[in-house]
mmCIF file of C-alpha atoms and ligand atoms in Angstrom:
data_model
loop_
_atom_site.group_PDB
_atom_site.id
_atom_site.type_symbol
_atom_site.label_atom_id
_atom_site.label_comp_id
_atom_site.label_asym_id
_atom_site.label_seq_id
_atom_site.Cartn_x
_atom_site.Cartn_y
_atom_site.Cartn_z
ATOM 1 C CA UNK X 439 0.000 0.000 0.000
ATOM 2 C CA UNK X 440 1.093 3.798 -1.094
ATOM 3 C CA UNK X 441 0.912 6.572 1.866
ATOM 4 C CA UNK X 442 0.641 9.915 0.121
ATOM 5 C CA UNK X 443 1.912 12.546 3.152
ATOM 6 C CA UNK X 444 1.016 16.243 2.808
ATOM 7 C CA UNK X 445 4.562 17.690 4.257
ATOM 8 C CA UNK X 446 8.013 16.241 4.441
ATOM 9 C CA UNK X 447 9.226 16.421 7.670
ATOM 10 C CA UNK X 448 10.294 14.554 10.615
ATOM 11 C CA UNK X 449 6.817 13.500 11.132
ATOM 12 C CA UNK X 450 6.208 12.305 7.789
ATOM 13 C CA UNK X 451 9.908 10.517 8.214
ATOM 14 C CA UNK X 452 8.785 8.893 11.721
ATOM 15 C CA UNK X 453 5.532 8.151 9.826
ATOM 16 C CA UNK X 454 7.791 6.252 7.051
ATOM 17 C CA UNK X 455 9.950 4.735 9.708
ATOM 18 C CA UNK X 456 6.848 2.874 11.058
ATOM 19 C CA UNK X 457 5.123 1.672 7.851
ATOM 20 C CA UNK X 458 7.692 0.598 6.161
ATOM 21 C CA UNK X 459 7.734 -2.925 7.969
ATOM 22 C CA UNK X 460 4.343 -3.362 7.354
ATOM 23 C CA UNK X 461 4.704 -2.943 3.908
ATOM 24 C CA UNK X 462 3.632 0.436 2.986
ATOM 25 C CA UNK X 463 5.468 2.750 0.875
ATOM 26 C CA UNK X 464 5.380 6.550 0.777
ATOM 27 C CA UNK X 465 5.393 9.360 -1.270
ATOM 28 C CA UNK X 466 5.612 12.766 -0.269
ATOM 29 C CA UNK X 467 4.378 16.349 -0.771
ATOM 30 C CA UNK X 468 6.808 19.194 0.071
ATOM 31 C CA UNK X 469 8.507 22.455 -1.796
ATOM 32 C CA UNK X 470 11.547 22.157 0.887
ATOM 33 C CA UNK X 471 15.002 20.523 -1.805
ATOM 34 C CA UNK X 472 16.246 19.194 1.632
ATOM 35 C CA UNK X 473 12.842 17.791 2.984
ATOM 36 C CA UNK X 474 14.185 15.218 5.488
ATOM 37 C CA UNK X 475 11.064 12.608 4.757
ATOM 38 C CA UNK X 476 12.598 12.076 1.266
ATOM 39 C CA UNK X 477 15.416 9.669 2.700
ATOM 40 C CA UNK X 478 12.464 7.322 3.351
ATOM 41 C CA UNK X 479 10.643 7.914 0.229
ATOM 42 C CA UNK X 480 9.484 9.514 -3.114
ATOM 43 C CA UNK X 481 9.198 13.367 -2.540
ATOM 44 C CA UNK X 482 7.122 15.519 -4.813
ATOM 45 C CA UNK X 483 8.672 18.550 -4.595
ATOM 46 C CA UNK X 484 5.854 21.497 -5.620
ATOM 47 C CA UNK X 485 3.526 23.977 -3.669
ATOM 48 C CA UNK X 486 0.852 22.319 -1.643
ATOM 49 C CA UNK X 487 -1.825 24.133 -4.175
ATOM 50 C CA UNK X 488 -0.041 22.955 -7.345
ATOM 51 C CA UNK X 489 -2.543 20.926 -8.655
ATOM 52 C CA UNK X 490 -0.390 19.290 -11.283
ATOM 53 C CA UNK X 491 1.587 17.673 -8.220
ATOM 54 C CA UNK X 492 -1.794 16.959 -6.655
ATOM 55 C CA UNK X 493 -2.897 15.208 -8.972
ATOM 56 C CA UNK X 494 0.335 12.916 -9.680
ATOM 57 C CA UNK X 495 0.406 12.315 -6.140
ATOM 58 C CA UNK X 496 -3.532 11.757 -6.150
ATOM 59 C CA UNK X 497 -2.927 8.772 -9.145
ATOM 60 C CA UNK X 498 0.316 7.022 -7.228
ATOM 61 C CA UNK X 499 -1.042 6.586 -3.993
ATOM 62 C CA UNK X 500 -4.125 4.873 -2.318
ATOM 63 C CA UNK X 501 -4.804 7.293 0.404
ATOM 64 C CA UNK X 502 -3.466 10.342 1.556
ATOM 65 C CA UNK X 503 -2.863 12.057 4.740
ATOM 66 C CA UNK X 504 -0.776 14.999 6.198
ATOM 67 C CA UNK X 505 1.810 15.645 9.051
ATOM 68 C CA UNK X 506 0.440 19.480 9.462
ATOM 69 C CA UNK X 507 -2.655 20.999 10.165
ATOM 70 C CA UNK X 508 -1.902 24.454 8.233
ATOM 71 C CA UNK X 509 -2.344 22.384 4.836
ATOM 72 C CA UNK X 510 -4.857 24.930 2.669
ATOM 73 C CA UNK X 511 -7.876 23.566 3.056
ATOM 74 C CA UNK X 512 -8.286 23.516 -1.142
ATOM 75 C CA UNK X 513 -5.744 21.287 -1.542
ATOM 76 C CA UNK X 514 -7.280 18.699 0.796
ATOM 77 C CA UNK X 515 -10.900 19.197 -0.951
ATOM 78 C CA UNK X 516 -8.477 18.992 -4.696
ATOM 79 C CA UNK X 517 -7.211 15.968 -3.320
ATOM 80 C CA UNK X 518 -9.958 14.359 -1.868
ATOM 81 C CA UNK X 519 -12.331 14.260 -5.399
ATOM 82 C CA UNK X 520 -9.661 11.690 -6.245
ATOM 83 C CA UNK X 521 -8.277 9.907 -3.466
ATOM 84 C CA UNK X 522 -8.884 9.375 0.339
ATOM 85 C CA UNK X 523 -7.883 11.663 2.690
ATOM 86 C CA UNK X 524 -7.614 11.200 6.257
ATOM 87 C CA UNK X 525 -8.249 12.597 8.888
ATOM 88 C CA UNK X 526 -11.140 14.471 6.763
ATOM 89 C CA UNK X 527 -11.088 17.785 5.662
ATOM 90 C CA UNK X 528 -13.503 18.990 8.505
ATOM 91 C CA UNK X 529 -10.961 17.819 10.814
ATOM 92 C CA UNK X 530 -8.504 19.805 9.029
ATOM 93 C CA UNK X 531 -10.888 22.819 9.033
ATOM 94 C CA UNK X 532 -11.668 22.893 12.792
ATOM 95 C CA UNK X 533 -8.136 22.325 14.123
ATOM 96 C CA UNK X 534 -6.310 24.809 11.669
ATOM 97 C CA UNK X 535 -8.109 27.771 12.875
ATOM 98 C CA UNK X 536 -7.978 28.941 17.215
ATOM 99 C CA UNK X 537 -11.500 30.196 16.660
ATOM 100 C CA UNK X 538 -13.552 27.186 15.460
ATOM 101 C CA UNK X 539 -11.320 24.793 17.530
ATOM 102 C CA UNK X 540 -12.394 26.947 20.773
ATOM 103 C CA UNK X 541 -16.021 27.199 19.660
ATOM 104 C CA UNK X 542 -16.203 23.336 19.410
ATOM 105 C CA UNK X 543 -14.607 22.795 22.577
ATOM 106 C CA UNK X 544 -17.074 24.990 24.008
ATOM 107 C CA UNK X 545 -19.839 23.099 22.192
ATOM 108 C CA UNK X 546 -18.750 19.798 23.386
ATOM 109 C CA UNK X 547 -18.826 21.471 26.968
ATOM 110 C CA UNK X 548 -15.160 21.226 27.294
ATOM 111 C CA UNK X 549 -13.459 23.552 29.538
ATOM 112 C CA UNK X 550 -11.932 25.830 27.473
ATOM 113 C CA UNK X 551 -10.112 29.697 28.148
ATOM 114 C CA UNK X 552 -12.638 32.499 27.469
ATOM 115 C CA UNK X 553 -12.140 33.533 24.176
ATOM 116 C CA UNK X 554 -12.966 36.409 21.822
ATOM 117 C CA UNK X 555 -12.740 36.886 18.024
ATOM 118 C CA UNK X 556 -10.749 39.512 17.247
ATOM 119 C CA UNK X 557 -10.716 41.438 13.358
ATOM 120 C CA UNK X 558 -9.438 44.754 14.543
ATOM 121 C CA UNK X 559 -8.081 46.921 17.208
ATOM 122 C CA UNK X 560 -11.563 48.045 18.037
ATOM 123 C CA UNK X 561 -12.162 44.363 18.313
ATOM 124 C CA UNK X 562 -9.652 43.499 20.888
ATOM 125 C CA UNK X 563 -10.401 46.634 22.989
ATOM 126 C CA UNK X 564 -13.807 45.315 23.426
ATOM 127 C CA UNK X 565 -12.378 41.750 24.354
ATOM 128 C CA UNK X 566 -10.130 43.014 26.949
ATOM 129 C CA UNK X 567 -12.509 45.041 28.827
ATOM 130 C CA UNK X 568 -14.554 41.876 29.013
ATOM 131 C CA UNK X 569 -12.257 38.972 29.343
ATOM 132 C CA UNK X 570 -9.486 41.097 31.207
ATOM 133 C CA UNK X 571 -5.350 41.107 31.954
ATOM 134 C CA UNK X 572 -3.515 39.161 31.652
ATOM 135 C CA UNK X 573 -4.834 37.629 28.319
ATOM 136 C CA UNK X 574 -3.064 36.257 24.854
ATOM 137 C CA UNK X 575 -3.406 37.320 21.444
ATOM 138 C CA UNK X 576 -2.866 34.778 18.996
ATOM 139 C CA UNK X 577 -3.720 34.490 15.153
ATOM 140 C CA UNK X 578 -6.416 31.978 14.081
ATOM 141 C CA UNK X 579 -4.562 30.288 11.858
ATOM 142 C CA UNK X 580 -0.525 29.349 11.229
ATOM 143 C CA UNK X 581 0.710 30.082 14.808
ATOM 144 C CA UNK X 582 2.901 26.840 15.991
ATOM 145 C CA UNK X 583 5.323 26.339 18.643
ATOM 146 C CA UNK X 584 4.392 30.048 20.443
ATOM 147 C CA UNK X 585 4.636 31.989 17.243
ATOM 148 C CA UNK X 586 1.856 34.201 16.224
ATOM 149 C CA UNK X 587 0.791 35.043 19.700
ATOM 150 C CA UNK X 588 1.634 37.773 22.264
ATOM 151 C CA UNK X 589 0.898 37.547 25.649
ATOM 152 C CA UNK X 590 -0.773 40.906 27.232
ATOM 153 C CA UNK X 591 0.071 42.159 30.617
ATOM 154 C CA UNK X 592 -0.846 45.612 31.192
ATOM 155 C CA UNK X 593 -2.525 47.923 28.958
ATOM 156 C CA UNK X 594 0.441 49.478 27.417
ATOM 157 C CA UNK X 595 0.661 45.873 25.390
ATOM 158 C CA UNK X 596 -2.620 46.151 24.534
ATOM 159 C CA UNK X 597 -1.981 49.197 22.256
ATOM 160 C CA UNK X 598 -1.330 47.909 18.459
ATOM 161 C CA UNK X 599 -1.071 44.918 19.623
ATOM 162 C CA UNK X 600 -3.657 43.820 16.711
ATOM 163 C CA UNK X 601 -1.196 45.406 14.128
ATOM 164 C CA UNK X 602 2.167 43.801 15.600
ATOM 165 C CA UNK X 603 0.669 40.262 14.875
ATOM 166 C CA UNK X 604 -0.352 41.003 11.509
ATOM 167 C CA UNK X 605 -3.621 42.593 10.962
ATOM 168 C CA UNK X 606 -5.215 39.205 10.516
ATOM 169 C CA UNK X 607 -8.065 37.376 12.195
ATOM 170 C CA UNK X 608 -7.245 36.381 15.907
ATOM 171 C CA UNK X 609 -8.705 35.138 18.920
ATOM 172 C CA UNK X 610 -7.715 36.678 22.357
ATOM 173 C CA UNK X 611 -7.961 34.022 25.340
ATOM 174 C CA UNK X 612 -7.641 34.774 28.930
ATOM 175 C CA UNK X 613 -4.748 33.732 30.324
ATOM 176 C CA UNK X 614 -4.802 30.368 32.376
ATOM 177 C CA UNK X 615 -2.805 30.193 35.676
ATOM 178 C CA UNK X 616 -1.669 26.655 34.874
ATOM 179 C CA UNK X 617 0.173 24.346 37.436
ATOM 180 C CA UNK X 618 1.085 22.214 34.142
ATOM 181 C CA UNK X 619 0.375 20.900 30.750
ATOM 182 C CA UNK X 620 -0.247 18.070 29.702
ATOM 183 C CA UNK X 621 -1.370 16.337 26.382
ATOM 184 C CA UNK X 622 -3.398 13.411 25.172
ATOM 185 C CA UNK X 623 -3.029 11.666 22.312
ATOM 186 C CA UNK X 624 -5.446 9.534 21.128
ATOM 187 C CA UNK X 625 -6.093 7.460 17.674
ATOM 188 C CA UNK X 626 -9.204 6.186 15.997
ATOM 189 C CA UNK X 627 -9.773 3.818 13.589
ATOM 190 C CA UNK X 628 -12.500 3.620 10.828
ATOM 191 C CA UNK X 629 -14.339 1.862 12.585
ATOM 192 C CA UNK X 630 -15.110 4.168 15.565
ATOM 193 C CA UNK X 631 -12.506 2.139 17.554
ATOM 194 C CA UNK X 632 -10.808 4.736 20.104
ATOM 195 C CA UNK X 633 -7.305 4.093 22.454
ATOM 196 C CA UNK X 634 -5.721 6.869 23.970
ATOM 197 C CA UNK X 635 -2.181 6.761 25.172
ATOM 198 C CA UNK X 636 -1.404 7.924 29.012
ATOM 199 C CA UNK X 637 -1.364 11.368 29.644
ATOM 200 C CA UNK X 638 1.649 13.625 29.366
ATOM 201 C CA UNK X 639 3.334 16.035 31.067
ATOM 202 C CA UNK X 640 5.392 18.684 28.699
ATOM 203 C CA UNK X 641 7.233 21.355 29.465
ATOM 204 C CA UNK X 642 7.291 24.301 27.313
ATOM 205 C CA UNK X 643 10.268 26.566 26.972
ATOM 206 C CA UNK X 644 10.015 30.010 25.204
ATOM 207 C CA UNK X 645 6.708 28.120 23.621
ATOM 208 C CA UNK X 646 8.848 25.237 22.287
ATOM 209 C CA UNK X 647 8.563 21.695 23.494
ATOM 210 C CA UNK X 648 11.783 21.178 25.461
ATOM 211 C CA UNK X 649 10.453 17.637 27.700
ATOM 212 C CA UNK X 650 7.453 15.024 27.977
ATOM 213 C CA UNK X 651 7.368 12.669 30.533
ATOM 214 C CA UNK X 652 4.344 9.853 30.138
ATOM 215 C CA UNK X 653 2.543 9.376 33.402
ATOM 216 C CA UNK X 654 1.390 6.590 35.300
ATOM 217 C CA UNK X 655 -2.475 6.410 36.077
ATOM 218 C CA UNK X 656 -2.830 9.909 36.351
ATOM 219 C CA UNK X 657 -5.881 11.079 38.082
ATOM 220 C CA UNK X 658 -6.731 13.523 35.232
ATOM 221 C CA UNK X 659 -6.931 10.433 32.582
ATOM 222 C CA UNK X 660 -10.434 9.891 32.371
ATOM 223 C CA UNK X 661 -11.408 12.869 32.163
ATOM 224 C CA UNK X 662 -8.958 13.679 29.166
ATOM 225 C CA UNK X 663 -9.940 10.886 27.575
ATOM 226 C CA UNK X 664 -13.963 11.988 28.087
ATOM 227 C CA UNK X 665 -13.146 15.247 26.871
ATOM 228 C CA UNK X 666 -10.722 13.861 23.714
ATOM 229 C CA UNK X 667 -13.271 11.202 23.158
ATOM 230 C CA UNK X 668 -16.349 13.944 22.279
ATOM 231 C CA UNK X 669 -14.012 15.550 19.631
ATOM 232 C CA UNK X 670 -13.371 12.396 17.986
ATOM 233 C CA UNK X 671 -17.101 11.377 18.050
ATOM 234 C CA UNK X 672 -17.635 15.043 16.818
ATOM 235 C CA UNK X 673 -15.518 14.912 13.811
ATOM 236 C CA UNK X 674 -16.047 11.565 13.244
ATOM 237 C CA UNK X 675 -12.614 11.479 13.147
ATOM 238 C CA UNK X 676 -9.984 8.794 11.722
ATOM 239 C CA UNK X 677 -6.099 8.438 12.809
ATOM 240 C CA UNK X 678 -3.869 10.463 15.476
ATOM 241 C CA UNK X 679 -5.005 13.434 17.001
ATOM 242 C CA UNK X 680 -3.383 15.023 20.181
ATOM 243 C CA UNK X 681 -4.797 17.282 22.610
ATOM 244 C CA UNK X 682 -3.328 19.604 25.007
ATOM 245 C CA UNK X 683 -4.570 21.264 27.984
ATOM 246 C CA UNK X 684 -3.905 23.159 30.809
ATOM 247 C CA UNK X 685 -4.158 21.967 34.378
ATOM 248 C CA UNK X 686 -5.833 24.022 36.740
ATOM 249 C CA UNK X 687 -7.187 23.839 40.389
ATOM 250 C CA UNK X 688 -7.210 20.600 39.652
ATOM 251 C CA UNK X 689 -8.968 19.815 36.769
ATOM 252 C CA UNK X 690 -8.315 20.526 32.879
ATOM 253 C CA UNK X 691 -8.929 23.591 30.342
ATOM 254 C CA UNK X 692 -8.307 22.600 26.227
ATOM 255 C CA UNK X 693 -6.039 24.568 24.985
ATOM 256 C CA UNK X 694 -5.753 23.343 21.373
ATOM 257 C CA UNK X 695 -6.179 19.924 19.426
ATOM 258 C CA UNK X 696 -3.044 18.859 16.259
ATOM 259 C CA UNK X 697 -4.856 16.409 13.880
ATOM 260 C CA UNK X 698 -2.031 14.747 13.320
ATOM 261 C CA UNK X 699 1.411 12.562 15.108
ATOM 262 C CA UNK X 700 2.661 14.853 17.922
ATOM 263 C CA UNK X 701 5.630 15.842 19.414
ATOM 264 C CA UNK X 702 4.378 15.163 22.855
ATOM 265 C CA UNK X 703 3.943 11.597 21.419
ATOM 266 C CA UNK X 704 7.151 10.661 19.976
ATOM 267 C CA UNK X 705 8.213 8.680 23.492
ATOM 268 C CA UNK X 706 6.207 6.287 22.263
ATOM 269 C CA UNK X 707 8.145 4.872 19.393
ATOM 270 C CA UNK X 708 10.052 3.122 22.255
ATOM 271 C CA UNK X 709 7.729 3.744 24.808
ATOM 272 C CA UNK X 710 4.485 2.168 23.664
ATOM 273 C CA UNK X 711 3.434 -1.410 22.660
ATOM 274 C CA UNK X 712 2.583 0.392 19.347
ATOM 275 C CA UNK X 713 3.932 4.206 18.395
ATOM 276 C CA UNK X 714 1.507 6.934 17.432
ATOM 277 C CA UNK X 715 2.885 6.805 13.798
ATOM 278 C CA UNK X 716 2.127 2.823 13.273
ATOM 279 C CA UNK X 717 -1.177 3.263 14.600
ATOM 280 C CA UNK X 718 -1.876 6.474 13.029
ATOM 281 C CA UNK X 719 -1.281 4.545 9.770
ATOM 282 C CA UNK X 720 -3.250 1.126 11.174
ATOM 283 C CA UNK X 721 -5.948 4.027 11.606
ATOM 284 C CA UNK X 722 -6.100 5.538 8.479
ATOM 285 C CA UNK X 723 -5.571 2.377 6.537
ATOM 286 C CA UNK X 724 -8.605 0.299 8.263
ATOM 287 C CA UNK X 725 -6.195 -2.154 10.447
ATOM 288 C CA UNK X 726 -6.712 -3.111 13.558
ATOM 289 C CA UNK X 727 -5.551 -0.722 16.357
ATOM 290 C CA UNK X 728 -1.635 -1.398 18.216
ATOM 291 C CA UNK X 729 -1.764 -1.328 22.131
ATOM 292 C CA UNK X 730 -0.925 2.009 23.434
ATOM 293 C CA UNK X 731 0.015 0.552 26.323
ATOM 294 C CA UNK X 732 3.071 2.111 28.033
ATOM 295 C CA UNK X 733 6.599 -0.027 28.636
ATOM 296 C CA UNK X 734 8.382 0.912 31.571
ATOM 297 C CA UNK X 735 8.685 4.892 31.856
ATOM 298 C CA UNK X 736 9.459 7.230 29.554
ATOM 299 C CA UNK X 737 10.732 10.738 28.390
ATOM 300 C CA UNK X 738 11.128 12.417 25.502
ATOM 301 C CA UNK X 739 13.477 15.478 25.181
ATOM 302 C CA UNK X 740 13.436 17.834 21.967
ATOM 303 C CA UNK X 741 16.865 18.831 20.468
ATOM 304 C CA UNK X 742 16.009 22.051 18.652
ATOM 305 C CA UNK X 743 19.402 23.399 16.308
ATOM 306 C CA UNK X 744 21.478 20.943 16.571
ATOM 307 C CA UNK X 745 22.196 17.116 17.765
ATOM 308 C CA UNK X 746 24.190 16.953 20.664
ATOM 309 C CA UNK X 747 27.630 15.058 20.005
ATOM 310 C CA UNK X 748 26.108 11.355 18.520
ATOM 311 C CA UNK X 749 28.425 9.175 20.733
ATOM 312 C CA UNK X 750 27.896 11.416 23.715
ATOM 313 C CA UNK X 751 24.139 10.613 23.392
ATOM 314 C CA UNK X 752 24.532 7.268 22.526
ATOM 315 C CA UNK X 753 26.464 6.831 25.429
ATOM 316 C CA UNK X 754 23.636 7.420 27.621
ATOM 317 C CA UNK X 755 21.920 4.186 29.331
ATOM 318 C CA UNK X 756 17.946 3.855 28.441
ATOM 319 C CA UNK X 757 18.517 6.865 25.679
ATOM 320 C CA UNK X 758 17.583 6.159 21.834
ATOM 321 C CA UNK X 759 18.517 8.921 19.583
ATOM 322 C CA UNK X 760 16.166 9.979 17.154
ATOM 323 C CA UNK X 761 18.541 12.477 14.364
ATOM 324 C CA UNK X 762 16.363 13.954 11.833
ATOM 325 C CA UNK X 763 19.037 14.398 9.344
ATOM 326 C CA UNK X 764 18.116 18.483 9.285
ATOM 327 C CA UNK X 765 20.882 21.173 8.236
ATOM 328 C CA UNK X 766 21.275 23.341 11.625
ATOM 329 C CA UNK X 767 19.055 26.324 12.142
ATOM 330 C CA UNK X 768 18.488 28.460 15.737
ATOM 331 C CA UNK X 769 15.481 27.054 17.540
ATOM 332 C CA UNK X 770 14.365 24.000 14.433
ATOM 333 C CA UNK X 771 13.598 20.521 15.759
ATOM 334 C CA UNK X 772 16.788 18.529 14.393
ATOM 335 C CA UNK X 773 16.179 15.139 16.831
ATOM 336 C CA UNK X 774 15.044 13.770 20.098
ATOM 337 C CA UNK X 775 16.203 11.403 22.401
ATOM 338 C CA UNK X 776 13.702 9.123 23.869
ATOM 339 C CA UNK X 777 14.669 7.648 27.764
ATOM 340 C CA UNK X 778 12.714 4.215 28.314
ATOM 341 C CA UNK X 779 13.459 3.211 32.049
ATOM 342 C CA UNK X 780 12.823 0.579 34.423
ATOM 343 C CA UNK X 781 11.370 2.948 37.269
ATOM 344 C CA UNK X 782 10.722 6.719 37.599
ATOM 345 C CA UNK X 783 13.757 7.708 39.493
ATOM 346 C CA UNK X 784 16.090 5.875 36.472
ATOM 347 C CA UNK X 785 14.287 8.221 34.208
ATOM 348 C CA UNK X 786 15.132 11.581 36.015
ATOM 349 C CA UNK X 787 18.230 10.371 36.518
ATOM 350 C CA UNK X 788 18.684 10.138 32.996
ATOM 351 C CA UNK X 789 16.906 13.131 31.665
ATOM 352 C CA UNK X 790 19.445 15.260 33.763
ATOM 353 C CA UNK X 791 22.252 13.262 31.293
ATOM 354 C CA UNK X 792 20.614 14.184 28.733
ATOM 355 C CA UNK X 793 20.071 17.654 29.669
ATOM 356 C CA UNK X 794 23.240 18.320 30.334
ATOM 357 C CA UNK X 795 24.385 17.684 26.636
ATOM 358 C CA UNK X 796 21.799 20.175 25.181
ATOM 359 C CA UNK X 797 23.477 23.532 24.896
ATOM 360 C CA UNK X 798 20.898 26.719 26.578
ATOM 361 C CA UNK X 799 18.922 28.466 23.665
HETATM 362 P P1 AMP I 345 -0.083 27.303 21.890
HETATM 363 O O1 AMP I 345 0.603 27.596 20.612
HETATM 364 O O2 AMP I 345 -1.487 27.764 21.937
HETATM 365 O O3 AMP I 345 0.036 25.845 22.286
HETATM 366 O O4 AMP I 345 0.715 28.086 23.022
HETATM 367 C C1 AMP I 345 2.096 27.847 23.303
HETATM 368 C C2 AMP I 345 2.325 27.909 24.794
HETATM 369 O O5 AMP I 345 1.971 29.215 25.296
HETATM 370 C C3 AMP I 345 1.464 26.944 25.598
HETATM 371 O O6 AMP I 345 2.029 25.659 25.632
HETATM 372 C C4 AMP I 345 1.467 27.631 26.961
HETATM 373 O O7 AMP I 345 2.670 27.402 27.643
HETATM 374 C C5 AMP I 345 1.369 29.100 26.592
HETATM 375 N N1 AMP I 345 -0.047 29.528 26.510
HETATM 376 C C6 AMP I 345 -0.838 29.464 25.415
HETATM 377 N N2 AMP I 345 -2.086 29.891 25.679
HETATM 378 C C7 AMP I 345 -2.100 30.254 26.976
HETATM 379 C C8 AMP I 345 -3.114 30.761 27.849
HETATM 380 N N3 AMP I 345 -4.351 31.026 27.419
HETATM 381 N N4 AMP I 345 -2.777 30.985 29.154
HETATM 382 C C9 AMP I 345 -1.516 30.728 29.599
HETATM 383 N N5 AMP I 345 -0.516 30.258 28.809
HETATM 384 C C10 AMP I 345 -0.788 30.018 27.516
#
């Protein structure tokens, strides 16, 4: 079987990395020349709305899916006259844009931020005076990894702060005084078949993903998985999808749902009886569902710029490297390490090793 992948990336590379020993081959969409997916498979290289590409792609493959959610939402209805597309094009059009992701979460009765729509300075005025400081500002669409958002204080960042992020539609949230994050990720099948993975704790730095640690039975799971569980119902929805959220006073607010493999989920390639990216593709291919049941405990750390020194990592106990093959580049995801230990003190133990190989930002 033929995977077309929308994007050509480390997640469409993991994705590869995990289908190719069940036989599937892949074939992927990206404009980047150095696309790091392509050492696992065909790359296309054209504009995500070049339909000539689309089409090719379209005719080689036998269903398509995508490794971001900021994919133009033509090119997934171009695509989909011709071939399957998973997750759908809904999917694609709720999660892509703050403001319709928020208003479903709010739908399903999911604790959510208060939130405004914001398409002008007038706008935003309004929204503070109701929702109040502090608050965030972040575009509807495109932001990723803390980009496209500004965090207001006092009123003084209020001014122009509509005009600093672009002019262009946003939603302003109130700001959540979290005691931690953590994220769910969850796949289901085509067949309405759901399994979520345990719950994770990440920790954010400067907005990027820095370290997730998979918990064990943590009192919050049901209630993510109640909460992810409405959303997939919702959007009828087939493969990965992650969900983060904010914990506070002891229970959980969404902040914002990937329809896609996650970063918070990539300890699970060693960490799981069966990674996100083999059962995102057991999803969206109609197989049955992999265990996401955890094996021993694990962490996953991001190494954003460069790889540390190979043999330095290597040399860690419990630590598989993960090296994306990327050129270096301040603040890009090049690799992770993943730590897979016996018990929980191992793993801190080891996540200060790896720590201390990672140079500060
Ligand atoms: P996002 O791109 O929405 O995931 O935001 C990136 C990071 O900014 C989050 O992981 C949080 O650490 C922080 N953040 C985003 N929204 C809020 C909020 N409403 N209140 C407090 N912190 C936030």
């Amino acid at each position: 079987m033929k995977i077309g992948v929308i994007g050509g990336g480390q997640l469409g590379r993991m994705l590869a990395l995990a289908g190719t020993p069940l036989g599937m081959s892949f074939a992927f969409l990206d404009p980047a020349p150095d696309a790091c997916a392509q050492a696992l498979g065909e790359h296309l290289r054209g504009d995500y709305n070049d339909h000539e590409h689309l089409r090719r792609l379209a005719d080689d493959v036998d269903l398509v899916t995508f490794e971001f959610e900021s994919v133009p939402a033509e090119t997934v209805a171009f695509l989909s006259q011709f071939v399957p597309v998973y997750p759908s094009a809904e999917a694609l059009r709720i999660a892509r844009d703050r403001w319709f992701e928020k208003s479903l979460f709010k739908d399903l009765g999911i604790p959510t931020p208060d939130f405004a729509d914001i398409q002008s300075q007038a706008d935003l005025d309004a929204a503070v005076a109701a929702i109040g400081l502090p608050a965030v500002l972040k575009t509807r669409t495109l932001g990723y990894d803390g980009k496209g958002q500004k965090v207001l204080r006092q009123a003084e960042d209020v001014v122009g702060a509509f005009a600093e992020l672009g002019s262009v539609p946003c939603i302003l949230e109130g700001f959540v005084p979290f005691t931690g994050e953590v994220s769910l990720v969850a796949v289901r099948g085509r067949d309405d078949e759901t399994r979520f993975y345990p719950l994770v704790h990440n920790r954010h730095d400067s907005g990027v993903l820095a370290l997730s640690i998979a918990s064990t039975a943590h009192p919050l799971q049901a209630l993510a998985e109640d909460y992810v569980g409405r959303v997939l119902k919702q959007l009828d929805y087939v493969g990965v999808l992650a969900f983060e959220f904010f914990e506070v006073d002891g229970g959980l607010k969404a902040n914002e749902i990937a329809p896609r493999v996650h970063n918070s989920g990539h300890w699970t390639i060693e960490g799981a009886e069966c990674s996100q990216f083999e059962n995102h593709l057991r999803a969206v291919t109609g197989l049955p569902l992999g265990s996401t049941a955890k094996v021993g405990e694990s962490a996953m750390l991001n190494f954003l710029g460069e790889v540390p020194e190979v043999g330095k990592v290597t040399a860690i106990a419990d630590c598989h490297l993960h090296h994306y093959g990327k050129a270096f580049k301040a603040g890009r995801k090049v690799g992770h390490a993943t730590l897979r230990c016996a018990d929980m003190a191992t793993l801190k133990a080891r996540i200060a090793e790896v720590e201390a190989l990672i140079e500060p930002a």
